[in-house]
Tab-separated table of C-alpha atoms and ligand atoms in Angstrom:
chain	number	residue	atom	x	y	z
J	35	UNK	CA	1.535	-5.647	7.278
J	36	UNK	CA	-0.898	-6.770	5.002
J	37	UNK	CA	0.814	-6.808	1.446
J	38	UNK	CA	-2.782	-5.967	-0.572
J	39	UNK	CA	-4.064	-3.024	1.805
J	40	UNK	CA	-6.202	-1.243	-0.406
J	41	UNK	CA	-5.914	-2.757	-3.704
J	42	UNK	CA	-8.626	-3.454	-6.374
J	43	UNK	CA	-8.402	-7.238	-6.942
J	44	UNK	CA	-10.717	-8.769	-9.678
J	45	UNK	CA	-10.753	-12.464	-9.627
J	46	UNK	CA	-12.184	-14.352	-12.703
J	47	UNK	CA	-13.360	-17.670	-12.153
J	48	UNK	CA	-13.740	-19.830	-15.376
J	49	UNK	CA	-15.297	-23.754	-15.633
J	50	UNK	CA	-13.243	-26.325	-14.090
J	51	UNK	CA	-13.357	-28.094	-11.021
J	52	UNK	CA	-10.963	-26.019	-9.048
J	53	UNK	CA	-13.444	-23.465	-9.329
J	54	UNK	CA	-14.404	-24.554	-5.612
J	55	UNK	CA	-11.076	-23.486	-4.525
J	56	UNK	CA	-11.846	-19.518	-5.558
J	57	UNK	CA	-13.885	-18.626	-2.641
J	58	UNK	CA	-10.991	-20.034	-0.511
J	59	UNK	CA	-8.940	-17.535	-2.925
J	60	UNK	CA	-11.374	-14.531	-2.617
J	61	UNK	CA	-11.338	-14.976	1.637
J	62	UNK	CA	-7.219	-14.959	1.236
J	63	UNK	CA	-7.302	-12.502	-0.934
J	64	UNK	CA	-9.367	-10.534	1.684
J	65	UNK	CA	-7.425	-11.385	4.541
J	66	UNK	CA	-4.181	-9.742	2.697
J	67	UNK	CA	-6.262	-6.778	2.741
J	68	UNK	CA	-7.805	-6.573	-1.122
J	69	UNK	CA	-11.249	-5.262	-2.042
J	70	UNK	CA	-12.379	-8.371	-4.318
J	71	UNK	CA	-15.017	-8.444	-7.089
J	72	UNK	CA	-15.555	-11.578	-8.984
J	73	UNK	CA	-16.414	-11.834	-12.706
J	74	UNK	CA	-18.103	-15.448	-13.133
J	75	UNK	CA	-17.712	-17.269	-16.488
J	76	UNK	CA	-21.060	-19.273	-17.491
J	77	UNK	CA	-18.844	-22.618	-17.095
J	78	UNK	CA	-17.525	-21.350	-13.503
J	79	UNK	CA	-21.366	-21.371	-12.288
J	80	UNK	CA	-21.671	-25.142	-13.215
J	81	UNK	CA	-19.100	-25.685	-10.710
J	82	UNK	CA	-19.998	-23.026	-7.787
J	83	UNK	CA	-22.410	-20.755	-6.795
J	84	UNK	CA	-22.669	-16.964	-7.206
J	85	UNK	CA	-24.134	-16.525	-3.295
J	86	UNK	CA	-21.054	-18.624	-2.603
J	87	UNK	CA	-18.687	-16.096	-4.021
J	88	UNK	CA	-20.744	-12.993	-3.024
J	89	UNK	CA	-20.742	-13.966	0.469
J	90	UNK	CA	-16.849	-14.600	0.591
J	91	UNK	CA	-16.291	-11.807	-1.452
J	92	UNK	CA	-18.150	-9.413	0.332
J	93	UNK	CA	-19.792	-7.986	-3.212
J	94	UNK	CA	-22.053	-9.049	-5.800
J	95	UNK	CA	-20.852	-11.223	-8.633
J	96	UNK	CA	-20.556	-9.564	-12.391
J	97	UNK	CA	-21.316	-11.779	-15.131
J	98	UNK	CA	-23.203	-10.331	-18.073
J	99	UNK	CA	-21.201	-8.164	-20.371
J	100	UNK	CA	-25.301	-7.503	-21.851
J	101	UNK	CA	-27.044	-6.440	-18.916
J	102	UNK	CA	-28.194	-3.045	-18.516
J	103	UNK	CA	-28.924	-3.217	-14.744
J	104	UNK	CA	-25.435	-4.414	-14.363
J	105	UNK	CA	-23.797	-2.174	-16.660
J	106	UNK	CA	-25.740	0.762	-14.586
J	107	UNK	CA	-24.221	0.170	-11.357
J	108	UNK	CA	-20.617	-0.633	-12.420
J	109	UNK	CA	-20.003	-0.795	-16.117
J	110	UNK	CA	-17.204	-3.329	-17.515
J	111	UNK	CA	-14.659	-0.179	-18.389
J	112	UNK	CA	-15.725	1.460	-15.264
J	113	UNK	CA	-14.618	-2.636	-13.593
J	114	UNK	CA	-11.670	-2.640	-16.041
J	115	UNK	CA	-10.276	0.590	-14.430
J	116	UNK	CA	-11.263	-0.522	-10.735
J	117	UNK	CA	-8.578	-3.565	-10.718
J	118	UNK	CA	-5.164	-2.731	-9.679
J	119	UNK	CA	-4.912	-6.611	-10.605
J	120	UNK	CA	-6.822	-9.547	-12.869
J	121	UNK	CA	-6.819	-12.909	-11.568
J	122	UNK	CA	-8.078	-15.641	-13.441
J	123	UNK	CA	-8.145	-18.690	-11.159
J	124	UNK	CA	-8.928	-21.587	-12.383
J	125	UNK	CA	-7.985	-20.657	-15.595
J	126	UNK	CA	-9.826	-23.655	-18.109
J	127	UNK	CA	-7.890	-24.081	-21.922
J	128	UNK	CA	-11.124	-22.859	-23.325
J	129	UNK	CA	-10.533	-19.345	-21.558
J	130	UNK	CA	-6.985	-19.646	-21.370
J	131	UNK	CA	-7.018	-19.977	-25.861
J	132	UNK	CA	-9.443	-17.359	-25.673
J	133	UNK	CA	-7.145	-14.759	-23.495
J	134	UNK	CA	-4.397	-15.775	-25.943
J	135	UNK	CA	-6.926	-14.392	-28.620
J	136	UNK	CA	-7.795	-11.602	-27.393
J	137	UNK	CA	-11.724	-12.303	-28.048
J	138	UNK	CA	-14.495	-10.377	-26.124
J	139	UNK	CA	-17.383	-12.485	-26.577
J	140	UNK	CA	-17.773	-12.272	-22.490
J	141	UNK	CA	-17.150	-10.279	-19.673
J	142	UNK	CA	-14.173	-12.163	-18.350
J	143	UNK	CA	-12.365	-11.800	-21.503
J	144	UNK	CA	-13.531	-7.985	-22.661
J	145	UNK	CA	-12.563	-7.099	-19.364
J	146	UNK	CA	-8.934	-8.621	-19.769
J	147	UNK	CA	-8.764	-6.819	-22.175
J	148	UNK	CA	-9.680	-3.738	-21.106
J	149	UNK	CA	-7.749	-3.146	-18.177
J	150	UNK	CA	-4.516	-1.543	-18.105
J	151	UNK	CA	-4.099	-3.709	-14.821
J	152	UNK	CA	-1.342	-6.739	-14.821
J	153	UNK	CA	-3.151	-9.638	-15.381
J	154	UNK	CA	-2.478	-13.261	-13.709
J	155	UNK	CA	-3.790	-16.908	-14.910
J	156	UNK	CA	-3.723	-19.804	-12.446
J	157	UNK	CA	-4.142	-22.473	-15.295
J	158	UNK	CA	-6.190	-26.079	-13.992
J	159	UNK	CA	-6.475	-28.807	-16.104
J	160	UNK	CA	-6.230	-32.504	-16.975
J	161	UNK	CA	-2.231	-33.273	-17.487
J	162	UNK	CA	-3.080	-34.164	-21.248
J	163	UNK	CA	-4.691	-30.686	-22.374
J	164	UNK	CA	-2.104	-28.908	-20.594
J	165	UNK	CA	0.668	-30.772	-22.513
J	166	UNK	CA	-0.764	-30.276	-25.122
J	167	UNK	CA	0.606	-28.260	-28.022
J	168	UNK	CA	-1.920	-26.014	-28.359
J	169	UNK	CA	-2.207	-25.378	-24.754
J	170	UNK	CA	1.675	-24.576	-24.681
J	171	UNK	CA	1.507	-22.196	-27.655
J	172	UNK	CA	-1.599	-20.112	-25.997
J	173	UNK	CA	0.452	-19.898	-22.602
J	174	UNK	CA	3.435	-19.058	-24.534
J	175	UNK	CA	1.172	-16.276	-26.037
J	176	UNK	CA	-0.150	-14.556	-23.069
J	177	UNK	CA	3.226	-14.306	-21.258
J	178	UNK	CA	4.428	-12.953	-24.430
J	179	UNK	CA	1.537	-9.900	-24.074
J	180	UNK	CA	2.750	-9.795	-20.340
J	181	UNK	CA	0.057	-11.801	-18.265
J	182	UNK	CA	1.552	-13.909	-15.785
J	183	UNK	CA	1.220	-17.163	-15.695
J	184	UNK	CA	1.013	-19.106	-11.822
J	185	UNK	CA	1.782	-22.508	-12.064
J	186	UNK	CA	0.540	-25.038	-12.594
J	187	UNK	CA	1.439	-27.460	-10.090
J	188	UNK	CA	1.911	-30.872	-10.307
J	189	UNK	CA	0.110	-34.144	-8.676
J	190	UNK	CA	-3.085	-36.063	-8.360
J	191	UNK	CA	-5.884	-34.697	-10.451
J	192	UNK	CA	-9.769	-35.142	-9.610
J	193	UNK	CA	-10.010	-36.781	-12.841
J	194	UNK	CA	-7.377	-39.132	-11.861
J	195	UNK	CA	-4.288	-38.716	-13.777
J	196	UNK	CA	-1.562	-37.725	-11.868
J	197	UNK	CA	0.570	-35.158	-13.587
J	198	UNK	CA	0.953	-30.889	-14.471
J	199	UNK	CA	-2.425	-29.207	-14.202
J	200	UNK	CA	-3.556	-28.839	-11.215
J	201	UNK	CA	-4.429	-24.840	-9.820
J	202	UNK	CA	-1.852	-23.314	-7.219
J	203	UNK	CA	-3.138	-23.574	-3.839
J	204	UNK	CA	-5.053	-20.322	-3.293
J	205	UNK	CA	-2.229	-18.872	-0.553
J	206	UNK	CA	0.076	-19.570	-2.901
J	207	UNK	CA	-1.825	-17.568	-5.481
J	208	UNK	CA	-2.917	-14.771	-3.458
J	209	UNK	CA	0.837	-14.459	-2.208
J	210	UNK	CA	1.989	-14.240	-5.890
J	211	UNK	CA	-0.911	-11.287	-6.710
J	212	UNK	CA	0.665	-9.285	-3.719
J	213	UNK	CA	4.214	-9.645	-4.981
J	214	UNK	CA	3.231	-7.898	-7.852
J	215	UNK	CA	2.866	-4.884	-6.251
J	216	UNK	CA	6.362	-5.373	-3.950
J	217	UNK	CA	9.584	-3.597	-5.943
J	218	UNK	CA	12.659	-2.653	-5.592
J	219	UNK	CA	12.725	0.758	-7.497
J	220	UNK	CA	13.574	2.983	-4.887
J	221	UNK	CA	14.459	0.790	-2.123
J	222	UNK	CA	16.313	2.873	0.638
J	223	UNK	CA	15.265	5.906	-1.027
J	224	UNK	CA	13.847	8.820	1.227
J	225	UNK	CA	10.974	10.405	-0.264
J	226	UNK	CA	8.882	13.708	0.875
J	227	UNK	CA	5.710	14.104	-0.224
J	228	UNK	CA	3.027	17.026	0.109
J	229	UNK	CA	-0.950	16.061	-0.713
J	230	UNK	CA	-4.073	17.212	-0.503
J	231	UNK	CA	-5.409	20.964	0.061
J	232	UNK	CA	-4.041	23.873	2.385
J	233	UNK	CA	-6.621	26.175	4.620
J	234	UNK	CA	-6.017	29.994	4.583
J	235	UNK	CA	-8.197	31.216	7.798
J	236	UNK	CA	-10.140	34.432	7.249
J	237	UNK	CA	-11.567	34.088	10.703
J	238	UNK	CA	-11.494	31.886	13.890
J	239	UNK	CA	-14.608	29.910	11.253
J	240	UNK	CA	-13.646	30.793	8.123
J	241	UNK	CA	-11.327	29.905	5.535
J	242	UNK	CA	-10.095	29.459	1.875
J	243	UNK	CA	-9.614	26.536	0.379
J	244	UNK	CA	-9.831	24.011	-2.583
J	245	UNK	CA	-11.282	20.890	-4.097
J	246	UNK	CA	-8.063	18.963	-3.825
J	247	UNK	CA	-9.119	15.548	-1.947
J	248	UNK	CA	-5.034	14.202	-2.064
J	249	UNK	CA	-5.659	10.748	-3.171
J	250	UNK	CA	-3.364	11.042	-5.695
J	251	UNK	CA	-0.273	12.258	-3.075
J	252	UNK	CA	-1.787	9.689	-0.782
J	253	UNK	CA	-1.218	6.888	-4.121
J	254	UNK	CA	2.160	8.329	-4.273
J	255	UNK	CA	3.143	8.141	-0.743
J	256	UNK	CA	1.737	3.983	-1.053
J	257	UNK	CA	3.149	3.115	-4.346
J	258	UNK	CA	6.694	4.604	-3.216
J	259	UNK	CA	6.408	2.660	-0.062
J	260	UNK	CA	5.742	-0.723	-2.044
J	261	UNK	CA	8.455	0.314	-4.528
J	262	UNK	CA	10.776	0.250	-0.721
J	263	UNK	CA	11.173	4.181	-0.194
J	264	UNK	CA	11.155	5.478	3.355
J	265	UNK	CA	8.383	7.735	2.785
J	266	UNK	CA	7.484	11.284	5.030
J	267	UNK	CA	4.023	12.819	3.850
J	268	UNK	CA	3.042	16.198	4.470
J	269	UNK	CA	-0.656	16.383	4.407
J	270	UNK	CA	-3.006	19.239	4.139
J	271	UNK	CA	-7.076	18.596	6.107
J	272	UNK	CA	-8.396	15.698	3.831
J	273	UNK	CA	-10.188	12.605	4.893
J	274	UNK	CA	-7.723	9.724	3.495
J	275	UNK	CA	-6.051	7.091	5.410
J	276	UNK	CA	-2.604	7.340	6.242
J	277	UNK	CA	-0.826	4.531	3.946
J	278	UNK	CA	0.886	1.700	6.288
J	279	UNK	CA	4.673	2.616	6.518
J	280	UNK	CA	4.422	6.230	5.863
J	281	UNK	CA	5.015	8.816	8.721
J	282	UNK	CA	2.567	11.489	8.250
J	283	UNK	CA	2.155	14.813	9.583
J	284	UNK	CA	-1.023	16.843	9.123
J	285	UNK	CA	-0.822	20.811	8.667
J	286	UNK	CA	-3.642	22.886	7.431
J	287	UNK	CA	-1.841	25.990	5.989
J	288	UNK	CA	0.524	26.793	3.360
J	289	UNK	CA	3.028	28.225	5.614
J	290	UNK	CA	2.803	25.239	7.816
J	291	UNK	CA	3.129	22.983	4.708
J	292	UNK	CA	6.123	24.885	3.877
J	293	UNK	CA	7.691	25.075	7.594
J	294	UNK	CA	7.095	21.311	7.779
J	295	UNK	CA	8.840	20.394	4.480
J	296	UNK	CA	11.591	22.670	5.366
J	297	UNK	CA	11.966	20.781	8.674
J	298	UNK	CA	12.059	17.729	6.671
J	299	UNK	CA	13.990	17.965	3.300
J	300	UNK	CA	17.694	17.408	4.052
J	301	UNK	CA	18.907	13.864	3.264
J	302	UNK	CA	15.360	13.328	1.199
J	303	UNK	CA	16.089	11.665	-2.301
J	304	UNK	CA	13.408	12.641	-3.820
J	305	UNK	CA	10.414	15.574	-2.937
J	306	UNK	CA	7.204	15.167	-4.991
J	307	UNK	CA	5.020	18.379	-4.363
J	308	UNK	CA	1.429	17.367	-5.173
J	309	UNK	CA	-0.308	19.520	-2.459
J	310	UNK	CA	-2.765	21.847	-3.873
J	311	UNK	CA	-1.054	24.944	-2.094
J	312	UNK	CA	-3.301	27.931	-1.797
J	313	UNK	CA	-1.147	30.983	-3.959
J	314	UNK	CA	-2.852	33.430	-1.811
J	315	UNK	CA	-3.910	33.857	2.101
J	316	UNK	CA	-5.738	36.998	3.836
J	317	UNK	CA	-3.620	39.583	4.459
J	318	UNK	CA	-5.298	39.869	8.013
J	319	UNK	CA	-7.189	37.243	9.588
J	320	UNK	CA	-10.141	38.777	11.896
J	321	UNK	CA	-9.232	37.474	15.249
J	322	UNK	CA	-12.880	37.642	16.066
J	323	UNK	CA	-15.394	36.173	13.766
J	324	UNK	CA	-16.774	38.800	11.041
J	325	UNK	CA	-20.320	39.713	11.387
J	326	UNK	CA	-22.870	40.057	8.660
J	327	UNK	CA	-23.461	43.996	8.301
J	328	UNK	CA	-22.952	45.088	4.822
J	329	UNK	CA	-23.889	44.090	1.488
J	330	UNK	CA	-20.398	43.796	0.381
J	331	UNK	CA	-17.088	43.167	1.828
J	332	UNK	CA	-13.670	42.545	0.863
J	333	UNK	CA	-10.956	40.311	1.810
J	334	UNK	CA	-7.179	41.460	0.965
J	335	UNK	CA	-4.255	38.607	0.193
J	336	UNK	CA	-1.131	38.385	0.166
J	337	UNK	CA	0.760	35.676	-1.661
J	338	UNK	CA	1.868	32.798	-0.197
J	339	UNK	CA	5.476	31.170	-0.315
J	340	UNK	CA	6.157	28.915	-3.153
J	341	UNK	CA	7.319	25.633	-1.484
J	342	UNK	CA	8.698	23.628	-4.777
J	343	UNK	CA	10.369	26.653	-6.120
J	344	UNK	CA	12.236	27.119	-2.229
J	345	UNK	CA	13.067	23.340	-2.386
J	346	UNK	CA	13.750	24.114	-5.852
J	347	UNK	CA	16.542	26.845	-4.656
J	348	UNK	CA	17.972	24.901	-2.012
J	349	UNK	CA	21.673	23.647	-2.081
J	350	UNK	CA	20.801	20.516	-1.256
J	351	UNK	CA	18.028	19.867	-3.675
J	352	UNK	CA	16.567	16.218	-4.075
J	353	UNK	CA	15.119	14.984	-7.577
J	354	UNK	CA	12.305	17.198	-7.347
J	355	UNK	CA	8.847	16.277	-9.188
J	356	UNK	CA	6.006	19.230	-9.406
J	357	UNK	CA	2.373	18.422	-10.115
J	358	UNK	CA	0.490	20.846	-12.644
J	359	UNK	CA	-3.312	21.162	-12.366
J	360	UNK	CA	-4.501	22.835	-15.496
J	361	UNK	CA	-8.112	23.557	-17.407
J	362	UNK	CA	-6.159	24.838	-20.587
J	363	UNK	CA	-2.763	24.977	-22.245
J	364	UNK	CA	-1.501	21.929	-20.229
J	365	UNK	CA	1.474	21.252	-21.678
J	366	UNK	CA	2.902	24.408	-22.676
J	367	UNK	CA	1.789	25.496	-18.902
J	368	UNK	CA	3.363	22.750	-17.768
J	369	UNK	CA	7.149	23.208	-19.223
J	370	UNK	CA	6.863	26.659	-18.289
J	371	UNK	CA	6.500	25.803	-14.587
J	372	UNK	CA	9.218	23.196	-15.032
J	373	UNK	CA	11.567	25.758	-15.827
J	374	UNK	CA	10.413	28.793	-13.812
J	375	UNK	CA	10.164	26.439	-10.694
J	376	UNK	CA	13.575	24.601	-11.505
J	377	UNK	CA	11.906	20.748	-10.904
J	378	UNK	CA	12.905	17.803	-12.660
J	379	UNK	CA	9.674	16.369	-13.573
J	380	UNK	CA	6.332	17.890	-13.636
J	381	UNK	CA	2.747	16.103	-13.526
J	382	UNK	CA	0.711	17.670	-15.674
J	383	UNK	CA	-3.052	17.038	-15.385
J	384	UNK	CA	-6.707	18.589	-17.061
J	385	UNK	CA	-8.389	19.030	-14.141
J	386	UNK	CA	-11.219	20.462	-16.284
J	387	UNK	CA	-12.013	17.016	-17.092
J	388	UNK	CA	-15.058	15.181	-15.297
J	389	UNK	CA	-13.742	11.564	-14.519
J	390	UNK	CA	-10.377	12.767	-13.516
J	391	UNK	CA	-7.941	15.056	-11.070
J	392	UNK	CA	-9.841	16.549	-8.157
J	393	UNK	CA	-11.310	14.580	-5.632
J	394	UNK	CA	-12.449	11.766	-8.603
J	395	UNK	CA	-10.561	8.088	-8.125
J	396	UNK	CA	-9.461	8.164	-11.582
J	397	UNK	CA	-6.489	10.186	-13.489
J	398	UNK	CA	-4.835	10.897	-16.922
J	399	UNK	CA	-1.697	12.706	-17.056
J	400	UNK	CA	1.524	13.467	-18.770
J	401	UNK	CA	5.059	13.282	-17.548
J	402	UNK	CA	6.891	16.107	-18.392
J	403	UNK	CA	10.566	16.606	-18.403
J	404	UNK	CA	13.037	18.923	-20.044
J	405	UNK	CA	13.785	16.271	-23.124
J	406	UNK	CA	10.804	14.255	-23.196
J	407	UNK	CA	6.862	14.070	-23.014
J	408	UNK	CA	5.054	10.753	-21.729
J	409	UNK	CA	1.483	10.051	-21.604
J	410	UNK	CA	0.428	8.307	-18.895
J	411	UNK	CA	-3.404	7.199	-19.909
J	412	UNK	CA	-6.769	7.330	-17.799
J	413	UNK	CA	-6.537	4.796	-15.012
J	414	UNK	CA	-6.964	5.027	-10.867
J	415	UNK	CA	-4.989	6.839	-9.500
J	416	UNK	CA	-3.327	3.576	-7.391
J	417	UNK	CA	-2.234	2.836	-11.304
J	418	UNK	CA	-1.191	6.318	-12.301
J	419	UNK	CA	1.128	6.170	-8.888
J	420	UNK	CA	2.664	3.143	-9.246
J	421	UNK	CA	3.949	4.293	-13.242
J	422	UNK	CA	4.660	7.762	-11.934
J	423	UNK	CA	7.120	5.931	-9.468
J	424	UNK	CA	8.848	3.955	-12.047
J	425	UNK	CA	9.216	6.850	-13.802
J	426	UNK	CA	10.728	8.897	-11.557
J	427	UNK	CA	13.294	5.756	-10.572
J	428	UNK	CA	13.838	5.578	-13.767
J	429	UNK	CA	14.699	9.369	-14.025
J	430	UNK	CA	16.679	9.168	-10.729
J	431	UNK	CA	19.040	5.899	-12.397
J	432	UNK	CA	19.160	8.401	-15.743
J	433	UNK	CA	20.621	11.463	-14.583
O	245	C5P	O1	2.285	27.453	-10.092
O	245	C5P	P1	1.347	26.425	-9.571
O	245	C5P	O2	0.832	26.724	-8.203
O	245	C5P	O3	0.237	26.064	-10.505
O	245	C5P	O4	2.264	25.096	-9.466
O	245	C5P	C1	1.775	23.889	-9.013
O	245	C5P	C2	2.870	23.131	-8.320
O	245	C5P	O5	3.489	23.973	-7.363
O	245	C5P	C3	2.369	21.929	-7.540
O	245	C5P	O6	3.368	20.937	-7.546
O	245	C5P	C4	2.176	22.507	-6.137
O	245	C5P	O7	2.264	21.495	-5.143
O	245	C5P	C5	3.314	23.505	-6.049
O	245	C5P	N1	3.034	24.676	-5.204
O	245	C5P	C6	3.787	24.874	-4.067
O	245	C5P	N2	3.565	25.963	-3.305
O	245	C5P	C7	2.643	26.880	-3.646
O	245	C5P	C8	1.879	26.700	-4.809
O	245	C5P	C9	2.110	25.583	-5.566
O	245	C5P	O8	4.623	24.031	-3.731
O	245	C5P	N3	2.463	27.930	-2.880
């Protein structure tokens, strides 16, 4: 399988000479399966060329934190949010003392900054100025903020000293950005997940529907696979890619949905209901399709079942986690359908909101349970997934 299927992976190159070795990175990187945009430092460009690293790459280089045109195509928050990882590789003492600062005085380091992704440094240097003092007391700095810190390694240095400094062969690196998105949280855990939207025919052409696009149920289904869960997703008619690892079966109604996750929730651990199930369907769909005659027509429904509050009643109910798409009153909305529907956890998210819930790749939500409220702030949704998982190990271990 390839460990970074899908992921965001931004790879900062700073001045040094390893900075030849981070188009051999970016093509590894690749080959595990990231999407890879490079932020060049000034230094970095001394060292290697831009055409160099879009061609490996496979995008353009960003590296102006001042420039409109580039701001206007893919902004530095908008690149901040994109990673589902930083790595900085070579990582020079200049840019290593500035990370430990937290300065923004460049795109590299605003962006650090900005990301709620884990970050990783691959520091290269002479053996000196990475023994040195000040050196030690930046790197003991960023791992205290959490950035992780690969390598270095030891041995013959182009400047001839032989000693600690020089970068981690790229494999090496690119192996340690994929193991940060390997856990154990719910290893040999069964989870059942519903996504996306249901169909409610009206005729054999026809139907109901809504904007849900299930990325986020899609996230879910990959970030509990990476976290080891044996994963069965239930998906409504959407246009994602089923997530290596995760045995999928398509419906297109809610009674389907329902049939299907009836079929398939004893011995689950866990059910996480983030299908956009259609409350209502026609009462009687036209077996022939309806023809245009008079100025008005209407359509009578009847309300569909309610599959989290079934798997809700059930004797042999798993952890169960509902999702709650709101426009108003989200909170108070959402502990009211945590107790009417009997779940565990409910997802609460504004789906009024432009740059999140339906269909966009971003999301804000908040976690709500029957003693506590978390905020989980705006990031992709591959982000949002992978806390929403903890969270609900977490839970699990709790109760
Ligand atoms: O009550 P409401 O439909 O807003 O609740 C949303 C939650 O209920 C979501 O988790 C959704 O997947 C689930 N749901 C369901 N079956 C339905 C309607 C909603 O499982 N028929």
């Amino acid at each position: 399988m390839k460990r970074l299927s899908g992921k965001h992976i931004l790879l900062g190159i700073t001045g040094g000479i390893a900075a030849y070795k981070a188009a051999d990175l970016a093509r590894r990187l690749r080959e595990h399966g990231a999407e890879v945009r490079v932020v060049m430092t000034n230094g970095a460009k001394e060292f290697i060329t831009p055409l160099t690293l879009q061609a490996v790459s496979g995008n353009p280089i960003h590296d102006d934190l001042l420039d409109t045109a580039a701001e206007a195509a893919m902004g530095h928050i908008e690149l901040a949010r994109w990673a589902d990882a930083a790595v900085i590789a070579p990582a020079s003492a200049d840019s290593i003392a500035r990370l430990a600062q937290g300065r923004a005085d460049d795109l590299l380091t605003t962006l650090c900054l900005a990301t709620p992704a884990t970050i990783l440094v691959a520091p290269a240097m002479n053996q000196q100025m990475w023994r040195d003092a000040a050196t030690q007391q930046n790197i003991a700095n960023l791992q205290q903020q959490g950035k992780i810190i690969l390598g270095p390694a030891e041995g013959e240095q182009a400047c001839g000293d032989v000693g600690p400094g020089r970068m981690l062969e790229p494999n090496d690196i690119a192996i340690a950005v994929a193991e940060q998105f390997q856990h154990q949280a719910l290893t040999g855990k069964r989870v059942l997940i519903t996504a996306g939207p249901t169909q409610e025919a009206i005729d054999p052409v026809r139907y109901l529907s809504n904007h849900s696009s299930g990325k986020m149920g899609f996230a879910l289904a990959t970030a509990a696979v990476e976290a080891g869960a044996l994963v069965t997703l239930i998906a409504g008619p959407v246009a994602e890619q089923t997530p290596e690892r995760v045995t999928r079966i398509d419906v297109v109604s809610a009674q389907q949905m329902l049939d299907n996750v009836i079929d398939n929730i004893s011995g689950q651990d866990i059910f996480i209901s983030v299908a956009a199930v259609a409350d209502y369907r026609v009462a009687e769909v036209a077996t022939h399709k309806i023809k245009k005659s008079a100025d008005e027509m209407t359509l009578s429904f009847v309300k569909n079942p309610d599959i989290l509050t079934e798997v809700c009643q059930r004797g042999d109910k798993p952890f169960v986690v509902g999702f709650a798409a709101e426009t108003d009153n989200l909170i108070e909305h959402a502990k009211d359908k945590l107790i009417r529907k009997g779940c565990d956890m409910i997802v609460a998210n504004d789906v009024a909101k432009q740059a999140q819930g339906f269909g966009s790749d971003d999301n804000a939500v908040t976690v709500v349970t029957t003693d506590a409220i978390q905020d989980i702030p705006l990031a992709n949704k591959q982000q949002i997934a992978r806390t929403l998982i903890e969270t609900i190990a977490k839970a699990i271990k709790e109760s």
